[in-house]
CSV table of C-alpha atoms and ligand atoms in Angstrom, one decimal:
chain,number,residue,atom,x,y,z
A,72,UNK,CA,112.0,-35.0,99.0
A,73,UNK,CA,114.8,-32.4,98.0
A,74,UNK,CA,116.6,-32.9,101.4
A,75,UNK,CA,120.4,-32.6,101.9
A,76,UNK,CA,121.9,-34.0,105.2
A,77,UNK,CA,124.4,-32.1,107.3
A,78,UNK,CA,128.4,-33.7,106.8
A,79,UNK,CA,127.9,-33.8,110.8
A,80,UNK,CA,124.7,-36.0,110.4
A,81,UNK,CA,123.1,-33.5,112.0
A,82,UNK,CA,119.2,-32.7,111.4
A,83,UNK,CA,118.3,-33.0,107.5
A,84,UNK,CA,118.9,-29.6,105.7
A,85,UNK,CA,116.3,-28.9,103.6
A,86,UNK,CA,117.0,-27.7,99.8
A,87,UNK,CA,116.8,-23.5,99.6
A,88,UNK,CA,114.0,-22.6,96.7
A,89,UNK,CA,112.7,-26.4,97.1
A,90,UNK,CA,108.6,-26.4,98.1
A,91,UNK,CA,109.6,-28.0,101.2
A,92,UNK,CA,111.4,-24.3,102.2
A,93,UNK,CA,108.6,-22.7,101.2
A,94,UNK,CA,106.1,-24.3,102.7
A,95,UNK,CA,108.6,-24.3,106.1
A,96,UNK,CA,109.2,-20.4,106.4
A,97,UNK,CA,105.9,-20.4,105.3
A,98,UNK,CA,104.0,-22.4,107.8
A,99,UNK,CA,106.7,-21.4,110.6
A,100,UNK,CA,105.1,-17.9,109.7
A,101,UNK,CA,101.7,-18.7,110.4
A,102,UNK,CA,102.3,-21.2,113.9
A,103,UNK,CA,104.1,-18.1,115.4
A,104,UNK,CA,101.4,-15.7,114.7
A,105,UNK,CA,100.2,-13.9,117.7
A,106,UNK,CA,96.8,-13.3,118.6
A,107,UNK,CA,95.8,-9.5,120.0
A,108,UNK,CA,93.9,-6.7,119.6
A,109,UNK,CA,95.7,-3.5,119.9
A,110,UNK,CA,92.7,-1.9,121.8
A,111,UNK,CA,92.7,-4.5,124.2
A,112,UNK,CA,96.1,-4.9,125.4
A,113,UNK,CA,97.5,-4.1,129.0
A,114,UNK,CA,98.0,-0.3,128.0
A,115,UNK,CA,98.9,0.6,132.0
A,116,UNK,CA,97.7,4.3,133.6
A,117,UNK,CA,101.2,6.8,133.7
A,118,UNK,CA,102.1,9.1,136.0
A,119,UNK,CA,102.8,12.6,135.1
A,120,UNK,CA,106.7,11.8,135.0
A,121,UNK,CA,106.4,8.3,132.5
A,122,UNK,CA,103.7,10.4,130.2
A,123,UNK,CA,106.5,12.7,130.0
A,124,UNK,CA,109.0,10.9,129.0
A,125,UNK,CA,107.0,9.0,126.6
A,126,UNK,CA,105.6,12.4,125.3
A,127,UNK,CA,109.0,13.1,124.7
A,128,UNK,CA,110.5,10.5,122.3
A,129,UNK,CA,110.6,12.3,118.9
A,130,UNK,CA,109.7,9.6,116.2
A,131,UNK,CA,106.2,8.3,116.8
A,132,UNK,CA,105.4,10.3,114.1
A,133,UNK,CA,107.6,8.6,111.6
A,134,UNK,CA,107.4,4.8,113.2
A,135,UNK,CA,103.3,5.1,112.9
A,136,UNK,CA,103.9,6.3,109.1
A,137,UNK,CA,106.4,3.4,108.5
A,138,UNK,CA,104.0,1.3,109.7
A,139,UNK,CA,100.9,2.2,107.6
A,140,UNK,CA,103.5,2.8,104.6
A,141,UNK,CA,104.9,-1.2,105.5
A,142,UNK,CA,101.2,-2.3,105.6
A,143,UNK,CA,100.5,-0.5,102.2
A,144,UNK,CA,103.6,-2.1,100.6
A,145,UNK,CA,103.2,-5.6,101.7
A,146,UNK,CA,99.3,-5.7,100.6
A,147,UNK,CA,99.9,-4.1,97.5
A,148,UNK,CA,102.7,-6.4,96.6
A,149,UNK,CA,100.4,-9.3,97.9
A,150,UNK,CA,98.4,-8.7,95.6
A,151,UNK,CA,100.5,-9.6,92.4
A,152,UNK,CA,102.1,-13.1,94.1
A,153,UNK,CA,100.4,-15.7,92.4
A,154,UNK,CA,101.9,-19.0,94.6
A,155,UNK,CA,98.7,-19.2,97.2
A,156,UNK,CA,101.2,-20.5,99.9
A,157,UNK,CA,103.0,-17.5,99.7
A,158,UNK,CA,100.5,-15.2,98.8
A,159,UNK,CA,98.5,-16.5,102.6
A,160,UNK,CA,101.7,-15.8,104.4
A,161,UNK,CA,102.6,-12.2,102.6
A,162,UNK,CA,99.1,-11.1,103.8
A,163,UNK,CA,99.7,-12.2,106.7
A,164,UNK,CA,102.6,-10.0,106.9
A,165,UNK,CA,100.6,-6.8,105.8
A,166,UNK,CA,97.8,-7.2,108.6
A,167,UNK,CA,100.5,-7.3,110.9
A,168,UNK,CA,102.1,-4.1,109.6
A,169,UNK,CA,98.8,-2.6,109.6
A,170,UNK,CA,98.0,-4.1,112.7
A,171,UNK,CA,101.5,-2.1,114.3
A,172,UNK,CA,100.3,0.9,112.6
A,173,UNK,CA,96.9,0.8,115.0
A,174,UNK,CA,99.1,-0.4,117.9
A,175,UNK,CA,100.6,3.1,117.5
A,176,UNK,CA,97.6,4.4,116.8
A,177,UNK,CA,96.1,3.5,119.9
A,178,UNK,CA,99.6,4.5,122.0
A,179,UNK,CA,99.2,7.8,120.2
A,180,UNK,CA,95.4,8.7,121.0
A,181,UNK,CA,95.6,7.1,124.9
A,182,UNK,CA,98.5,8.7,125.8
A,183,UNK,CA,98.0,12.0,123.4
A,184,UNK,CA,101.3,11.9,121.8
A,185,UNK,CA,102.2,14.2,119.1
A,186,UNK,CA,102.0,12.0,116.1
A,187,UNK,CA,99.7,13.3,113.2
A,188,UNK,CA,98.7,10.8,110.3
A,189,UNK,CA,100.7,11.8,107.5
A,190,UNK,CA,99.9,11.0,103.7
A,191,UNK,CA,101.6,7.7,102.2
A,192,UNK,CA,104.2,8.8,99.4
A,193,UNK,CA,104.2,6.9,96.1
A,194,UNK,CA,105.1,2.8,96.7
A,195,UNK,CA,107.2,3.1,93.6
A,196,UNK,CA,106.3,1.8,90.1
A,197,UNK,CA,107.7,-1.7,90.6
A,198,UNK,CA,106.6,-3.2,93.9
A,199,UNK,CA,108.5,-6.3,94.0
A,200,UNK,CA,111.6,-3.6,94.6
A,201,UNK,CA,110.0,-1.3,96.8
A,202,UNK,CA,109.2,-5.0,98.6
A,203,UNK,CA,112.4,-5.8,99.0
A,204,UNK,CA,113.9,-2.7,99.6
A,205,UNK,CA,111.4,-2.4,102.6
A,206,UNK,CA,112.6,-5.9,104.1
A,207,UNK,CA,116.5,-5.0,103.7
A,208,UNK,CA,114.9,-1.7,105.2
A,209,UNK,CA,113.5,-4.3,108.1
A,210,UNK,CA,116.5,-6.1,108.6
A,211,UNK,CA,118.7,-3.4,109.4
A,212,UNK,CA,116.2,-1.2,111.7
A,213,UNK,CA,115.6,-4.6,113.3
A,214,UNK,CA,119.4,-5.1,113.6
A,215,UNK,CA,119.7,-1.6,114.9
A,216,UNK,CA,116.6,-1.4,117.2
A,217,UNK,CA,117.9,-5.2,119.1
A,218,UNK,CA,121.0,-2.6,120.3
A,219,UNK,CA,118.8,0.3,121.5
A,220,UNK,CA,115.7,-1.6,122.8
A,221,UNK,CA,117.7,-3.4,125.2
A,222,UNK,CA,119.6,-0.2,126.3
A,223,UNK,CA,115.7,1.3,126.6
A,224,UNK,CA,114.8,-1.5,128.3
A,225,UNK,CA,117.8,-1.8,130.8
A,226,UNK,CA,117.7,2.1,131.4
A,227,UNK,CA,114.2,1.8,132.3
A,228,UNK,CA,113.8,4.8,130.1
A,229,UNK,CA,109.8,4.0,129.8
A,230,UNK,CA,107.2,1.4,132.1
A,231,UNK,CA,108.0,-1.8,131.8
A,232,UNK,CA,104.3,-2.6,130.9
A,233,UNK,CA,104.7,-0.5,128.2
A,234,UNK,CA,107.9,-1.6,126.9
A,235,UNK,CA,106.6,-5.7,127.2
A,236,UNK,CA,104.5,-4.4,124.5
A,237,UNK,CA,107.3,-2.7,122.6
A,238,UNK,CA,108.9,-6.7,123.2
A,239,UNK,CA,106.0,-8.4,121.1
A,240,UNK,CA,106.5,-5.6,118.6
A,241,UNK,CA,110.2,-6.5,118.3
A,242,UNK,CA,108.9,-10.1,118.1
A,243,UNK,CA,107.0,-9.3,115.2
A,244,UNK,CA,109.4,-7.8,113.4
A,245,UNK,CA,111.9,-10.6,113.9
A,246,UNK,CA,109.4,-13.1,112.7
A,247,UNK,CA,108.9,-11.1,109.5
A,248,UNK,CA,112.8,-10.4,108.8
A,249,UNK,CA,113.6,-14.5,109.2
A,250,UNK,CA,110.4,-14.8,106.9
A,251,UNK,CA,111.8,-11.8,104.4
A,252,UNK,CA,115.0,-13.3,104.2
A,253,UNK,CA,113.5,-17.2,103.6
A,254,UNK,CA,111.5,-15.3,101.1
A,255,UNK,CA,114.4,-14.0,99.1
A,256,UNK,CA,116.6,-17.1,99.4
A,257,UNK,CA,113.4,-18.9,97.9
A,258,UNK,CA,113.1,-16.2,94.9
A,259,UNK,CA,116.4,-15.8,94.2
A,260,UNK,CA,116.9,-19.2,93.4
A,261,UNK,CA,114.2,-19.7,91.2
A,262,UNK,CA,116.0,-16.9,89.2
A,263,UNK,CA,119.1,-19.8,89.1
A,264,UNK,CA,121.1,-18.0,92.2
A,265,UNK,CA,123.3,-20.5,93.7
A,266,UNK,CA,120.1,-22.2,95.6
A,267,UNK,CA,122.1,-22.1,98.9
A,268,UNK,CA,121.8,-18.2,100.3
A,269,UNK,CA,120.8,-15.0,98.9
A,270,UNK,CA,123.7,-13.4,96.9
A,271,UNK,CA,125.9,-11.5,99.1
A,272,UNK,CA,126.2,-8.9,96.4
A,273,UNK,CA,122.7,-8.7,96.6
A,274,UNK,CA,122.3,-8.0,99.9
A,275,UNK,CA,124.6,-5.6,99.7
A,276,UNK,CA,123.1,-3.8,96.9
A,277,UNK,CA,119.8,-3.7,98.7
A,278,UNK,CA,121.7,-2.4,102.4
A,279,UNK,CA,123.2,0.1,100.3
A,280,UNK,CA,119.6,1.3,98.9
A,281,UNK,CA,118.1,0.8,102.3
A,282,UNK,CA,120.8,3.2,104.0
A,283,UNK,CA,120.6,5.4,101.0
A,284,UNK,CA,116.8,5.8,101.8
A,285,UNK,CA,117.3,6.5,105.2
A,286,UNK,CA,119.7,9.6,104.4
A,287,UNK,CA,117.1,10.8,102.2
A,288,UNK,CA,114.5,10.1,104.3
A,289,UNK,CA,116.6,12.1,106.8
A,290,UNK,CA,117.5,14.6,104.5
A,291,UNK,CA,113.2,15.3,103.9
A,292,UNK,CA,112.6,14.5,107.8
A,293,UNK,CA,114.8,17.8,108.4
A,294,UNK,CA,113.7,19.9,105.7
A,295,UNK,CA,110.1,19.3,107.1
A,296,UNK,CA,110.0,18.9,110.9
A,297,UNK,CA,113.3,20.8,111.6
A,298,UNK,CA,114.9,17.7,112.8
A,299,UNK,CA,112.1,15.9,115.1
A,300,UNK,CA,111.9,12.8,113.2
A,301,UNK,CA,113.3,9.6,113.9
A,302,UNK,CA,116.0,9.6,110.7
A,303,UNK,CA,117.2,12.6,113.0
A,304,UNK,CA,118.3,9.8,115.8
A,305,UNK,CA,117.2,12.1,118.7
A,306,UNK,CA,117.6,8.5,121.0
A,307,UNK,CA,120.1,10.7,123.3
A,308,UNK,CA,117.7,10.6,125.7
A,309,UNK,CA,117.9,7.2,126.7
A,310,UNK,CA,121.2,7.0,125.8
A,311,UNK,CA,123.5,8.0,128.4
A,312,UNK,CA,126.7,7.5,128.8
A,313,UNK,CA,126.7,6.0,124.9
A,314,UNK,CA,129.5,4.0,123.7
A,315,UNK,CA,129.5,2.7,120.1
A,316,UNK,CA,131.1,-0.4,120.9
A,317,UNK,CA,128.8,-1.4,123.5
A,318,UNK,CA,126.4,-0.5,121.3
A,319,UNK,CA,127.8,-3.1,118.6
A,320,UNK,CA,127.9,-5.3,121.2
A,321,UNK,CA,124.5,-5.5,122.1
A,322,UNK,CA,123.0,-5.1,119.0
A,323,UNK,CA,125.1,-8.6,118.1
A,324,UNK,CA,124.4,-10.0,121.1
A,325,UNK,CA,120.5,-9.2,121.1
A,326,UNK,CA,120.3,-10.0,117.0
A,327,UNK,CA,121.8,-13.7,118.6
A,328,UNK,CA,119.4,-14.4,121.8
A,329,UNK,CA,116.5,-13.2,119.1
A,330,UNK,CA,117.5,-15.4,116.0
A,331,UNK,CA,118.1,-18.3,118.5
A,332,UNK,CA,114.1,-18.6,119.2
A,333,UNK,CA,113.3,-19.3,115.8
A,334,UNK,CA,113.3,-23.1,114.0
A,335,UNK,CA,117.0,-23.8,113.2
A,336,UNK,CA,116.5,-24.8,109.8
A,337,UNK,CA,115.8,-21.6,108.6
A,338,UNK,CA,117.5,-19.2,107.3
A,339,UNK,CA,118.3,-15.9,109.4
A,340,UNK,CA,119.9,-12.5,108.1
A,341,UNK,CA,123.6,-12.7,108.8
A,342,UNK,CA,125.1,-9.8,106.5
A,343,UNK,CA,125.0,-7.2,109.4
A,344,UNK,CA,126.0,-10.0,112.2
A,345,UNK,CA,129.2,-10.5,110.4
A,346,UNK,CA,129.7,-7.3,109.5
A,347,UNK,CA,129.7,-6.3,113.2
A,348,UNK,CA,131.9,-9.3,114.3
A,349,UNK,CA,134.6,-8.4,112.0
A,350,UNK,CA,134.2,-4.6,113.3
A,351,UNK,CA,134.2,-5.8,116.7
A,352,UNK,CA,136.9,-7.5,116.5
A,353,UNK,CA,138.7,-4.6,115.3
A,354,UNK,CA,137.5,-2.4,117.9
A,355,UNK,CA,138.6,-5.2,120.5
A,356,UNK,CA,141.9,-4.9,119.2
A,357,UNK,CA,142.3,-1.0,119.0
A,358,UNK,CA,140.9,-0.9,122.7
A,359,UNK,CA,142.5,-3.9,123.9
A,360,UNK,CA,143.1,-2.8,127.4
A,361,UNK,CA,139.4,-2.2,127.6
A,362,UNK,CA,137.0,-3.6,129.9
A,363,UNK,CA,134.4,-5.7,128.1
A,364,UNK,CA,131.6,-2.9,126.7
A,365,UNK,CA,128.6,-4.9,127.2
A,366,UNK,CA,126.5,-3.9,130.1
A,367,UNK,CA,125.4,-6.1,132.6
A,368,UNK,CA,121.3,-5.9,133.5
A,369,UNK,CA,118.3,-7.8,132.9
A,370,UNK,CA,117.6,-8.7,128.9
A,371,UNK,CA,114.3,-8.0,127.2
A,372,UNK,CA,111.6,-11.0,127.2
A,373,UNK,CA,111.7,-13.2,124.5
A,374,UNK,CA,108.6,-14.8,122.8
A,375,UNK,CA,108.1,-17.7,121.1
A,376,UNK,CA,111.5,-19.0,123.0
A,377,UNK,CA,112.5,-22.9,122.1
A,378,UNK,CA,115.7,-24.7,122.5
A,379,UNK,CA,118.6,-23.2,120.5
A,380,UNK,CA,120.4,-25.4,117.8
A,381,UNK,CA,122.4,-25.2,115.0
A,382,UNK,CA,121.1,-22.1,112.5
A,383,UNK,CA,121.8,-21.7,108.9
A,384,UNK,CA,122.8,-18.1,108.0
A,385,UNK,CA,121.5,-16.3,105.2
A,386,UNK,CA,125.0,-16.2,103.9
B,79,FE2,FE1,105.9,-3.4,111.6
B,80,FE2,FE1,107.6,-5.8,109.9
């Protein structure tokens, strides 16, 4: 087996690209597969004042369009993986992003939301890319969305019953970033990467493309809807009293509690994470006479929650 041990003697560490990493992130993808049908799910009844708010939030448009567009990407570049143990867990992946994109679906028709079913622009000529530019894409909303879900969630902004959902959701996603990022490592060092982590000039290049598309997409999003999409960031709502910092904070703190549920051998994005500790720290030390930024308040739930050990960072 193509196992190194820890210097600590800690658990063995398996080999990155080795097909005992594949078939881990692999089967760890399938065991923490949840089973649900949008339809049927716990969607509670909403008073006047909760359909309101919910009416209210500007991007369901765009998130149920990501969704069917992440779907259409992951099935399409499915389709030319010829390893059958990654090919089964990449489908996987696109029923899930197909299966969000109904979730909203269903949100959008019970609740009559304002959130028409837009036409899916061009995946791009080479899909492997516009693959991996959607999972950098991933890994920074996810990154991004940790921070403000747990502000939604402490604000109370929406039901709780609705925002449980919004929690396996966030689940989901998490589960496909750790896999993305397993994926890459794995790819990348079959292309004779150092066969530890994906390259951090890699990553970068791909955070730079995925911020890149989101300025465009921004750029389009205000040229068509006059500003009501999501790229427009209209979150002020549940946003009060917003403090960047805090904001770091939690996104770093939320990106930790959500990483820690998955198996420790794996790799986990950690690009952003250290990004925003080095920024923190310089923050911490221009503000250094002020009070700790992180509000106090119940977290989120957490799925698929297990002991927390030692993780390996993407690098
Ligand atoms: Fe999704
Ligand atoms: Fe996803």
């Amino acid at each position: 087996m193509a196992i190194n041990t820890r210097s600590d003697g800690g658990l063995p560490v398996m080999k990155i690209g080795s097909l005992e990493h594949r078939d881990a992130f692999c089967s760890h993808f399938a065991r923490t597969y949840l089973d649900y049908d949008p339809e049927t799910l716990p969607w509670p009844v909403l008073d006047e004042a909760a359909l309101h708010r919910l009416r209210q939030v500007p991007f369901w448009e765009d998130v149920y369009y990501f969704e069917r567009r992440a779907g259409a990407i992951v099935a399409a570049f499915t389709e030319t993986v010829a390893d059958p143990v990654l090919k089964e867990a990449l489908a996987l992946q696109g029923r899930e992003e197909t299966r969000h994109a109904n979730l909203i679906r269903v949100m959008v028709e019970k609740y009559g939301l304002d959130a028409p079913e837009r036409p899916i622009e061009d995946l791009g000529a080479d899909i492997e890319t516009s693959f991996k530019d959607f999972g950098f894409g991933e890994c920074f909303d996810s990154f991004v969305g940790f921070g403000l879900f747990k502000i939604a969630w402490q604000s109370e902004f929406l039901p709780r019953e609705i925002m449980q959902i919004f929690s396996m959701l966030m689940y989901e996603e998490t589960r496909h970033i750790v896999f993305f990022i397993n994926w890459m490592a794995y790819t990348e060092a079959h292309k004779g990467w150092l066969a530890r982590t994906v390259s951090p000039l890699v990553t970068l290049r791909y955070y730079v493309r995925a911020v890149h598309n989101k300025i465009s997409f921004a750029r389009r999003g205000q040229q068509v809807d006059d500003g009501k999409s999501l790229a427009a960031l209209q979150v002020s709502m549940f946003l009060d009293g917003f403090n960047f910092r805090r904001f770091l904070e939690d996104c770093y703190a939320e990106n930790s509690r959500r990483m820690n549920v998955f198996d420790p051998e794996l790799l986990r994005p950690s690009f952003l994470p250290q990004l925003t500790a080095v920024a923190l720290k310089a923050l911490r030390l221009w503000g250094r006479r002020a009070e700790l930024e992180t509000k106090p308040g119940p977290l989120p739930p957490l799925y698929g929650a297990q002991p927390a050990a030692t993780q390996r960072p993407e690098g």
